[in-house]
Structure formats: structure tokens, C-alpha cells
Tab-separated table of C-alpha atoms in Angstrom:
chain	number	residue	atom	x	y	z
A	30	UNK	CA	-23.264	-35.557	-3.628
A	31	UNK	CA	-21.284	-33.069	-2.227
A	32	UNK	CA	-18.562	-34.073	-0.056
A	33	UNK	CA	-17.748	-32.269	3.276
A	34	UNK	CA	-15.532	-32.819	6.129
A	35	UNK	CA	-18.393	-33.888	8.466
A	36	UNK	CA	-20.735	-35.692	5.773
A	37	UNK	CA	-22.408	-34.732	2.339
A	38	UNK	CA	-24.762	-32.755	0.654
A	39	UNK	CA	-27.421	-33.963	-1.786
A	40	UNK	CA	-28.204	-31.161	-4.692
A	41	UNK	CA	-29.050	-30.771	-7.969
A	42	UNK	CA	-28.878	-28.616	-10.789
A	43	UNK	CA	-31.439	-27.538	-13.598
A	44	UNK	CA	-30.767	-25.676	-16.857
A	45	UNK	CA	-27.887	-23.484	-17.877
A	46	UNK	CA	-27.220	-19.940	-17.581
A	47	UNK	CA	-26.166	-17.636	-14.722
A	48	UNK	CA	-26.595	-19.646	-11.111
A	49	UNK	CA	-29.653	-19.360	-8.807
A	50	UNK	CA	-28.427	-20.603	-5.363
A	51	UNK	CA	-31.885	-21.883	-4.236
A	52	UNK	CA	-32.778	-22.537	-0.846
A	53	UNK	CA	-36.286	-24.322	-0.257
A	54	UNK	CA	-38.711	-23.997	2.842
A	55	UNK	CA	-39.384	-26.330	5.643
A	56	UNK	CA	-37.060	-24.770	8.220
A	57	UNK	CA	-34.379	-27.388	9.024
A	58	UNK	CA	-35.866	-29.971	6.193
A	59	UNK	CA	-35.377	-27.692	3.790
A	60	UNK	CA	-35.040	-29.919	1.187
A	61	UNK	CA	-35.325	-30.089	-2.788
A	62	UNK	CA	-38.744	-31.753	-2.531
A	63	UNK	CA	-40.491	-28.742	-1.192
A	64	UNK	CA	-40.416	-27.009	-4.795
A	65	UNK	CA	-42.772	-28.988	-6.751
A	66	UNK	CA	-46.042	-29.648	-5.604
A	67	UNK	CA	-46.646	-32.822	-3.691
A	68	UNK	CA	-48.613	-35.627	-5.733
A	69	UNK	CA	-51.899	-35.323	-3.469
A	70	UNK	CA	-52.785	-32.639	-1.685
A	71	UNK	CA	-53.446	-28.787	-2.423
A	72	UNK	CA	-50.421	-27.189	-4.694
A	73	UNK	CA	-48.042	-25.135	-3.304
A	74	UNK	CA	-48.422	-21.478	-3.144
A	75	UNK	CA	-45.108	-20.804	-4.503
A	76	UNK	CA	-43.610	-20.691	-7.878
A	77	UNK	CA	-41.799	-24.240	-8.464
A	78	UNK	CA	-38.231	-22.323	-8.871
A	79	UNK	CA	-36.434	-25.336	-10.100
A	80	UNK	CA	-38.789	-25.228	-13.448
A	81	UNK	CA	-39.475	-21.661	-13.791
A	82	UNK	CA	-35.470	-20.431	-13.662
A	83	UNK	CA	-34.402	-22.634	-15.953
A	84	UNK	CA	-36.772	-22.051	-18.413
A	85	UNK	CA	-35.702	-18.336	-17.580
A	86	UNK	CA	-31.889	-18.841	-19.072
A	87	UNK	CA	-30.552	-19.708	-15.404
A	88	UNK	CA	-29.284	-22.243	-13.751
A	89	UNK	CA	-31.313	-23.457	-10.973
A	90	UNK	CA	-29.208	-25.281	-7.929
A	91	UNK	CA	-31.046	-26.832	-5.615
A	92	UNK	CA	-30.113	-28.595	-2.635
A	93	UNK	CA	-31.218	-30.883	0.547
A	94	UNK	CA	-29.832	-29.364	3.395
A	95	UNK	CA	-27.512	-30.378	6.445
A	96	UNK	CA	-29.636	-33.778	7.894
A	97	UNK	CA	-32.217	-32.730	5.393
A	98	UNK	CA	-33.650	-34.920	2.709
A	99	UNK	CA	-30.697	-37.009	1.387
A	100	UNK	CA	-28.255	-34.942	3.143
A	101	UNK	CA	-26.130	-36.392	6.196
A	102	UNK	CA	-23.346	-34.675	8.197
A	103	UNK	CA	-22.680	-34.538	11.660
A	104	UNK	CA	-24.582	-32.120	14.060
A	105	UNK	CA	-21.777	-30.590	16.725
A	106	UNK	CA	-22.054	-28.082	19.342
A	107	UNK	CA	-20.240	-25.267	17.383
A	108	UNK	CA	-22.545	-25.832	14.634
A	109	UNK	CA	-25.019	-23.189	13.484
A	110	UNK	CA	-25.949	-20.609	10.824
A	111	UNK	CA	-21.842	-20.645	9.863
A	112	UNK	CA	-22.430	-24.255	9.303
A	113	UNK	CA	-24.878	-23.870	6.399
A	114	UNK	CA	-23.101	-20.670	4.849
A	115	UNK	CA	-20.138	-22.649	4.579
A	116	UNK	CA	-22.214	-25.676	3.355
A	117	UNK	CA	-23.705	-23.149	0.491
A	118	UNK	CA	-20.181	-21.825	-0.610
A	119	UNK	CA	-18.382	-24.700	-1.110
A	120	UNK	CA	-21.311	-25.875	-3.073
A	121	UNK	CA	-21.156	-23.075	-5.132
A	122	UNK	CA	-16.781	-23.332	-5.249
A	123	UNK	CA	-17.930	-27.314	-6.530
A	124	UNK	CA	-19.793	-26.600	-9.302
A	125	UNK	CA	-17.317	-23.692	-10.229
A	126	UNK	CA	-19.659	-20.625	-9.972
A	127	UNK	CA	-17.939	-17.513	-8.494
A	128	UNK	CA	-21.074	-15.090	-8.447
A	129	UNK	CA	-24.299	-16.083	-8.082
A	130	UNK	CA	-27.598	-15.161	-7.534
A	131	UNK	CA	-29.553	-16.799	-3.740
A	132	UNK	CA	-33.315	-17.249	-3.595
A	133	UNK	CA	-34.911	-18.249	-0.332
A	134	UNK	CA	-38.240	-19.244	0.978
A	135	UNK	CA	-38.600	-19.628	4.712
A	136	UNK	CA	-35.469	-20.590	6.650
A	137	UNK	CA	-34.270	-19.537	2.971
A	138	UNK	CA	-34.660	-16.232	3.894
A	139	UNK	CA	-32.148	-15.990	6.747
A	140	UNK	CA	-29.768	-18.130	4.301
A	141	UNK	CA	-29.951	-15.890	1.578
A	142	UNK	CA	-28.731	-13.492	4.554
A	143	UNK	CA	-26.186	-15.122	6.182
A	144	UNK	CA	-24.450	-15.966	2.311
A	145	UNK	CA	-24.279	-12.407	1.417
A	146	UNK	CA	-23.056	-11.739	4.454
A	147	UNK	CA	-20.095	-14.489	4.300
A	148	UNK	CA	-19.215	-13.562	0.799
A	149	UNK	CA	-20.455	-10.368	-0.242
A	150	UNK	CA	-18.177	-10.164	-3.254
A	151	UNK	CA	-19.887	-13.561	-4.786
A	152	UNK	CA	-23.890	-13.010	-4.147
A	153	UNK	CA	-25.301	-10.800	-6.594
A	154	UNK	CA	-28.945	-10.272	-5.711
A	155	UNK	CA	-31.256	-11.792	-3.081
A	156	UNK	CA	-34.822	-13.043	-3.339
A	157	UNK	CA	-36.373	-13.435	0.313
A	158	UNK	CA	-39.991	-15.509	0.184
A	159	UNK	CA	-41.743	-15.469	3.200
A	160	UNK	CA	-38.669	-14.972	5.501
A	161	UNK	CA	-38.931	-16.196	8.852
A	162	UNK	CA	-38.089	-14.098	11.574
A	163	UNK	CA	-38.653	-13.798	15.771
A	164	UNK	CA	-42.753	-13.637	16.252
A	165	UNK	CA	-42.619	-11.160	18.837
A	166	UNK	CA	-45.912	-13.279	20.288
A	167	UNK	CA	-44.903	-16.360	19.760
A	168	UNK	CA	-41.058	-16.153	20.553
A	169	UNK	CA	-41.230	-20.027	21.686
A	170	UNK	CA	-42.069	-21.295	18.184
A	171	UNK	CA	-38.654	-21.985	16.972
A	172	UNK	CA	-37.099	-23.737	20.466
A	173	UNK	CA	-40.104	-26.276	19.925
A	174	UNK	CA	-39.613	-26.537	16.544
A	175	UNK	CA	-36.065	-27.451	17.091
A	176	UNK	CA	-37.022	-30.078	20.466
A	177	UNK	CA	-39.457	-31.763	18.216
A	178	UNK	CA	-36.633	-32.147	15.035
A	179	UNK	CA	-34.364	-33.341	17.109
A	180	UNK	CA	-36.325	-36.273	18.549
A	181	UNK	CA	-36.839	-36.893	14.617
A	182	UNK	CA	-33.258	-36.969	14.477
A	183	UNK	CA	-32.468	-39.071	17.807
A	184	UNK	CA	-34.769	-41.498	16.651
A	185	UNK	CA	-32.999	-42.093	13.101
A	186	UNK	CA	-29.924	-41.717	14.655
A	187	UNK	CA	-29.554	-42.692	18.086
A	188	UNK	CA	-25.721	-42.162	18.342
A	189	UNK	CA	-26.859	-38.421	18.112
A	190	UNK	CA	-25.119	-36.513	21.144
A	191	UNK	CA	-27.903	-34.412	22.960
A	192	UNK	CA	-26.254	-31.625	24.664
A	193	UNK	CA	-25.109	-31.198	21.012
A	194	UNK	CA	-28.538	-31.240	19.068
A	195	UNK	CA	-29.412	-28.191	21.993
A	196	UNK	CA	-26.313	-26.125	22.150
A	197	UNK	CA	-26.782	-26.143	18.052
A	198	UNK	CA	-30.642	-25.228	18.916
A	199	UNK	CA	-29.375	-22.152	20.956
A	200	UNK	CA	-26.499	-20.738	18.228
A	201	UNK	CA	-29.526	-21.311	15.184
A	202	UNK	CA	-32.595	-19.874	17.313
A	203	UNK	CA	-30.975	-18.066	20.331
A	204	UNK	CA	-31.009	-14.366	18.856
A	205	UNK	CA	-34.104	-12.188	17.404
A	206	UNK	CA	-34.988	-10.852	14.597
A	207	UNK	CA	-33.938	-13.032	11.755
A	208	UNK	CA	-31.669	-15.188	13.677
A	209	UNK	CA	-28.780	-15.658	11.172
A	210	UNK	CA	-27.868	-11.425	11.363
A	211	UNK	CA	-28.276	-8.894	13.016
A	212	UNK	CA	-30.322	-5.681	11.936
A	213	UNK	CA	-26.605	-3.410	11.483
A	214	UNK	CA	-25.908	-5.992	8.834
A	215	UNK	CA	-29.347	-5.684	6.993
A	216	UNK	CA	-29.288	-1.769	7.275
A	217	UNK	CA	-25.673	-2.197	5.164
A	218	UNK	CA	-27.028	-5.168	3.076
A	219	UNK	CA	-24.891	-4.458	-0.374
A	220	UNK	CA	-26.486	-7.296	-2.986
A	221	UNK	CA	-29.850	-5.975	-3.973
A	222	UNK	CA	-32.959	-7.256	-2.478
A	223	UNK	CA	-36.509	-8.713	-3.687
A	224	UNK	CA	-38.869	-9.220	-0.573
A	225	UNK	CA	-42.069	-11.436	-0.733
A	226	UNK	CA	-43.387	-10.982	2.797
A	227	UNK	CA	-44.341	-13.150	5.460
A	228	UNK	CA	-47.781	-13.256	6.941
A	229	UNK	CA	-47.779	-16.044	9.789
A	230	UNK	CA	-45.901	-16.625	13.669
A	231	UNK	CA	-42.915	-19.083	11.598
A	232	UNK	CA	-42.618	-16.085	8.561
A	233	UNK	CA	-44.416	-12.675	11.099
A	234	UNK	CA	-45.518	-9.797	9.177
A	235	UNK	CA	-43.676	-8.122	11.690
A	236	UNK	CA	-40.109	-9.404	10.776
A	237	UNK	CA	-40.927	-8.523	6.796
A	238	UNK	CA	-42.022	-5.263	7.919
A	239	UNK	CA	-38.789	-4.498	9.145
A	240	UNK	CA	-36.734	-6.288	6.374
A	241	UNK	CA	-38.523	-3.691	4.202
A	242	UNK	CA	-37.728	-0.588	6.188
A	243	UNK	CA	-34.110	-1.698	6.687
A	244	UNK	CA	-32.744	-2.631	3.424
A	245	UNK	CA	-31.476	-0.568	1.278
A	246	UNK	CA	-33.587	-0.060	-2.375
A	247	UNK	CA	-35.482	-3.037	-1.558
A	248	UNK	CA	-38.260	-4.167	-3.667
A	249	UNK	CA	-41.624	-5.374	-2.048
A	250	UNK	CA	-44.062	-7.839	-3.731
A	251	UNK	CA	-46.915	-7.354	-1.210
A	252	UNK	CA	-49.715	-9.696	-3.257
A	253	UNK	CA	-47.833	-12.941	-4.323
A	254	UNK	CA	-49.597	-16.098	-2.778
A	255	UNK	CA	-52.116	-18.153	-4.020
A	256	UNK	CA	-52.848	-19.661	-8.117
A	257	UNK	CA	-53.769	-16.329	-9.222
A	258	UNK	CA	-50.277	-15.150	-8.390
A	259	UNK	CA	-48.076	-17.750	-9.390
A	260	UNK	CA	-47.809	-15.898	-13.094
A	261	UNK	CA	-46.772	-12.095	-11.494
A	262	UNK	CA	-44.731	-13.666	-9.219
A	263	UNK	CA	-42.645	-15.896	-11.763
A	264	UNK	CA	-42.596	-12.198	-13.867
A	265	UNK	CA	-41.554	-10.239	-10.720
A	266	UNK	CA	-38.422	-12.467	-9.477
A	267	UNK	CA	-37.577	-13.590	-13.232
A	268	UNK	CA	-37.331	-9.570	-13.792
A	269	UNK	CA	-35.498	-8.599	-11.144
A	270	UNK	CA	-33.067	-11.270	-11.303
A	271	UNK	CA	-32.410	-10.785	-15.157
A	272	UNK	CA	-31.971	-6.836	-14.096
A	273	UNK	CA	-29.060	-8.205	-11.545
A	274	UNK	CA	-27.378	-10.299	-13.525
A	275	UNK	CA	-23.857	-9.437	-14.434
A	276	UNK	CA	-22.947	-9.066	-18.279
């Protein structure tokens, strides 16, 4: 556990070698579980990062985020994307790692984002996988998303302030585009980018579109879902991150 002033943070690390700041799907339950694929049910189609890095020569860290998973801290009005980044950092200051690497899938994209934007200096190189992103049809999907979480969380935690749970709905899901920045910021990214697009209204086409046309030198993996991708796409990220790695 990682202790923070408002509650703590469940992660875990996997092999050694330079640091992969991972940050799994499942918008605000991103948690560590998410990797692997589930017991029953049809396998993921993603690359299980916390296995394939490590056996890469990195480190893999891994983490349940912010009232996700194992993960408790307090939700307050003046909470939001800062929240996490600071969350991430201090992680990262714990375990003693000054640069690293961030790979995101989801709401992993926009924290991939927000870190290199709150410490430029430390993040290295950026994977995004299947970022999500305003659907410019669907532009009430993330509201719900939030009304329905935070009945989840009322219900486990009925001391839960309500005005609190919505004012942090507004700061995480009141702006466009990717939420956590703004498009100046992407234009100016400076860690170099890998971008496996989205395809759906939580991770639009439309917001990946412009993630390619925006940063700078970005690299696109256009075909990377499914079993018969899992292989290139380990190759692809493993290669890029390896050619970003400092000496």
C-alpha cells in the first residue's frame, strides 16, 4: 500500500528493469485485475502488460486506482484529473523511480496525458490503448457513467458526501476532447507517443483520429485487437518502448 494524505493506494510491481507506469482500463475501476484475463469468459483483447513487460527487461507497476479495486481515499469536491496525477507521482517518488515510461488503456489514456503533462521531465514515452475521449454523438456517456459509479460508491460507503461525488463528476468529465488536457497541450506533447486507437462511443474513433493528427511523431498501430494480434502488438509496444528507453 501506498500511503496518501486522504487514503491509500493498492499496486504492485513485476520484474526488474526500467519502470512501466501502467494504467489499466475500466474508467474509474481501473484496477490491476483488468490485465489478465478473467477465469470464465472470452479473453481480453489486450496484451496482459503485467506479464509481457517483465519478461521484456522492465519493470511493470501496476496499480488499483483512487476507490478502485483495493484502493480507498477520500473523494472531495476539488478532486479530479490532478488527483490521480499526483496519486501516479508519488507512486513513482515511493518506489524511487525518477523517469519512467506510462502505458494506458482506456481512462489510461488521458492518464498517460495528464502525467506527462505534470512532470514532463520524468515520463519518457507514452503508450495510449484505446484512449477514451468526448463521443461527439454520445457526449452523455461519461455523466452517466459517473451517476451510476457513484451510487456504487454511496452504497459501499454511505458517509459519501453527494454534492462532492458530482462536483468531482464535473472537474473529471466536464471538458471535451480527452478530458484530462486540452488539444494546445497534445499539439506540444514532448515524451514520444505510441497510439492504439479507439473504435467505440467510451474510446471514439473520432478522439484517436485527432490524437494522431495532433501529436507530434506519433506512431499509429491501426490493426491491434483481437488473438491474432496479441503477438504484433506485444512486438510493437515492446519495440518502441526499448527504442525510448534511456541508456
Amino acid at each position: 500500500m501506498l500511503t496518501r494524505p486522504d487514503g491509500e493506494i493498492y499496486y504492485e510491481t513485476f520484474g526488474e528493469g526500467f519502470p512501466v507506469l501502467l494504467f489499466a482500463p475500466g474508467g474509474l475501476r481501473s484496477r490491476i485485475e483488468m490485465w489478465p484475463a478473467a477465469p470464465v469468459g472470452p479473453p481480453r483483447p489486450w496484451v496482459d502488460w503485467t506479464r509481457a513487460l517483465p519478461a521484456a527487461g522492465f519493470t511493470a507497476v501496476a496499480m488499483d486506482q483512487r476507490n478502485a479495486g483495493r484502493s480507498r481515499t477520500e473523494i472531495r469536491a476539488d478532486h479530479g484529473w490532478h488527483s490521480y496525477a499526483a496519486d501516479h507521482l508519488a507512486l513513482m517518488d515511493h518506489l524511487g523511480f525518477d523517469k519512467f515510461h506510462v502505458l494506458g488503456a482506456c481512462i489510461g489514456g488521458s492518464f498517460c496525458l495528464k502525467a506527462i503533462e505534470a512532470a514532463p521531465d520524468r515520463v519518457t514515452a507514452a503508450v495510449l490503448q484505446n484512449p477514451i475521449g468526448l463521443h461527439p454523438e454520445h457526449p452523455e456517456y461519461f455523466p452517466n457513467s459517473h451517476a451510476e459509479w457513484s451510487r456504487e460508491q454511496r452504497a459501499a460507503r454511505p458517509d459519501l458526501d453527494e454534492d462532492a461525488l458530482a462536483a468531482f463528476g464535473r472537474n473529471m468529465w466536464g471538458g471535451e476532447f480527452v478530458f484530462c488536457v486540452d488539444r494546445g497541450f497534445v499539439r506540444n506533447c514532448p515524451a514520444p507517443t505510441l497510439l492504439l486507437p479507439g473504435t467505440d462511443i467510451p474510446h471514439p474513433a473520432a478522439t484517436s483520429a485527432e490524437l494522431a493528427a495532433l501529436l507530434p511523431g506519433v506512431e499509429v498501430v491501426s490493426d491491434w485487437r483481437g488473438p491474432e494480434n496479441l503477438g504484433p502488438q506485444e512486438t510493437r509496444v515492446v519495440t518502441f518502448l526499448k527504442g525510448h528507453t534511456p541508456l
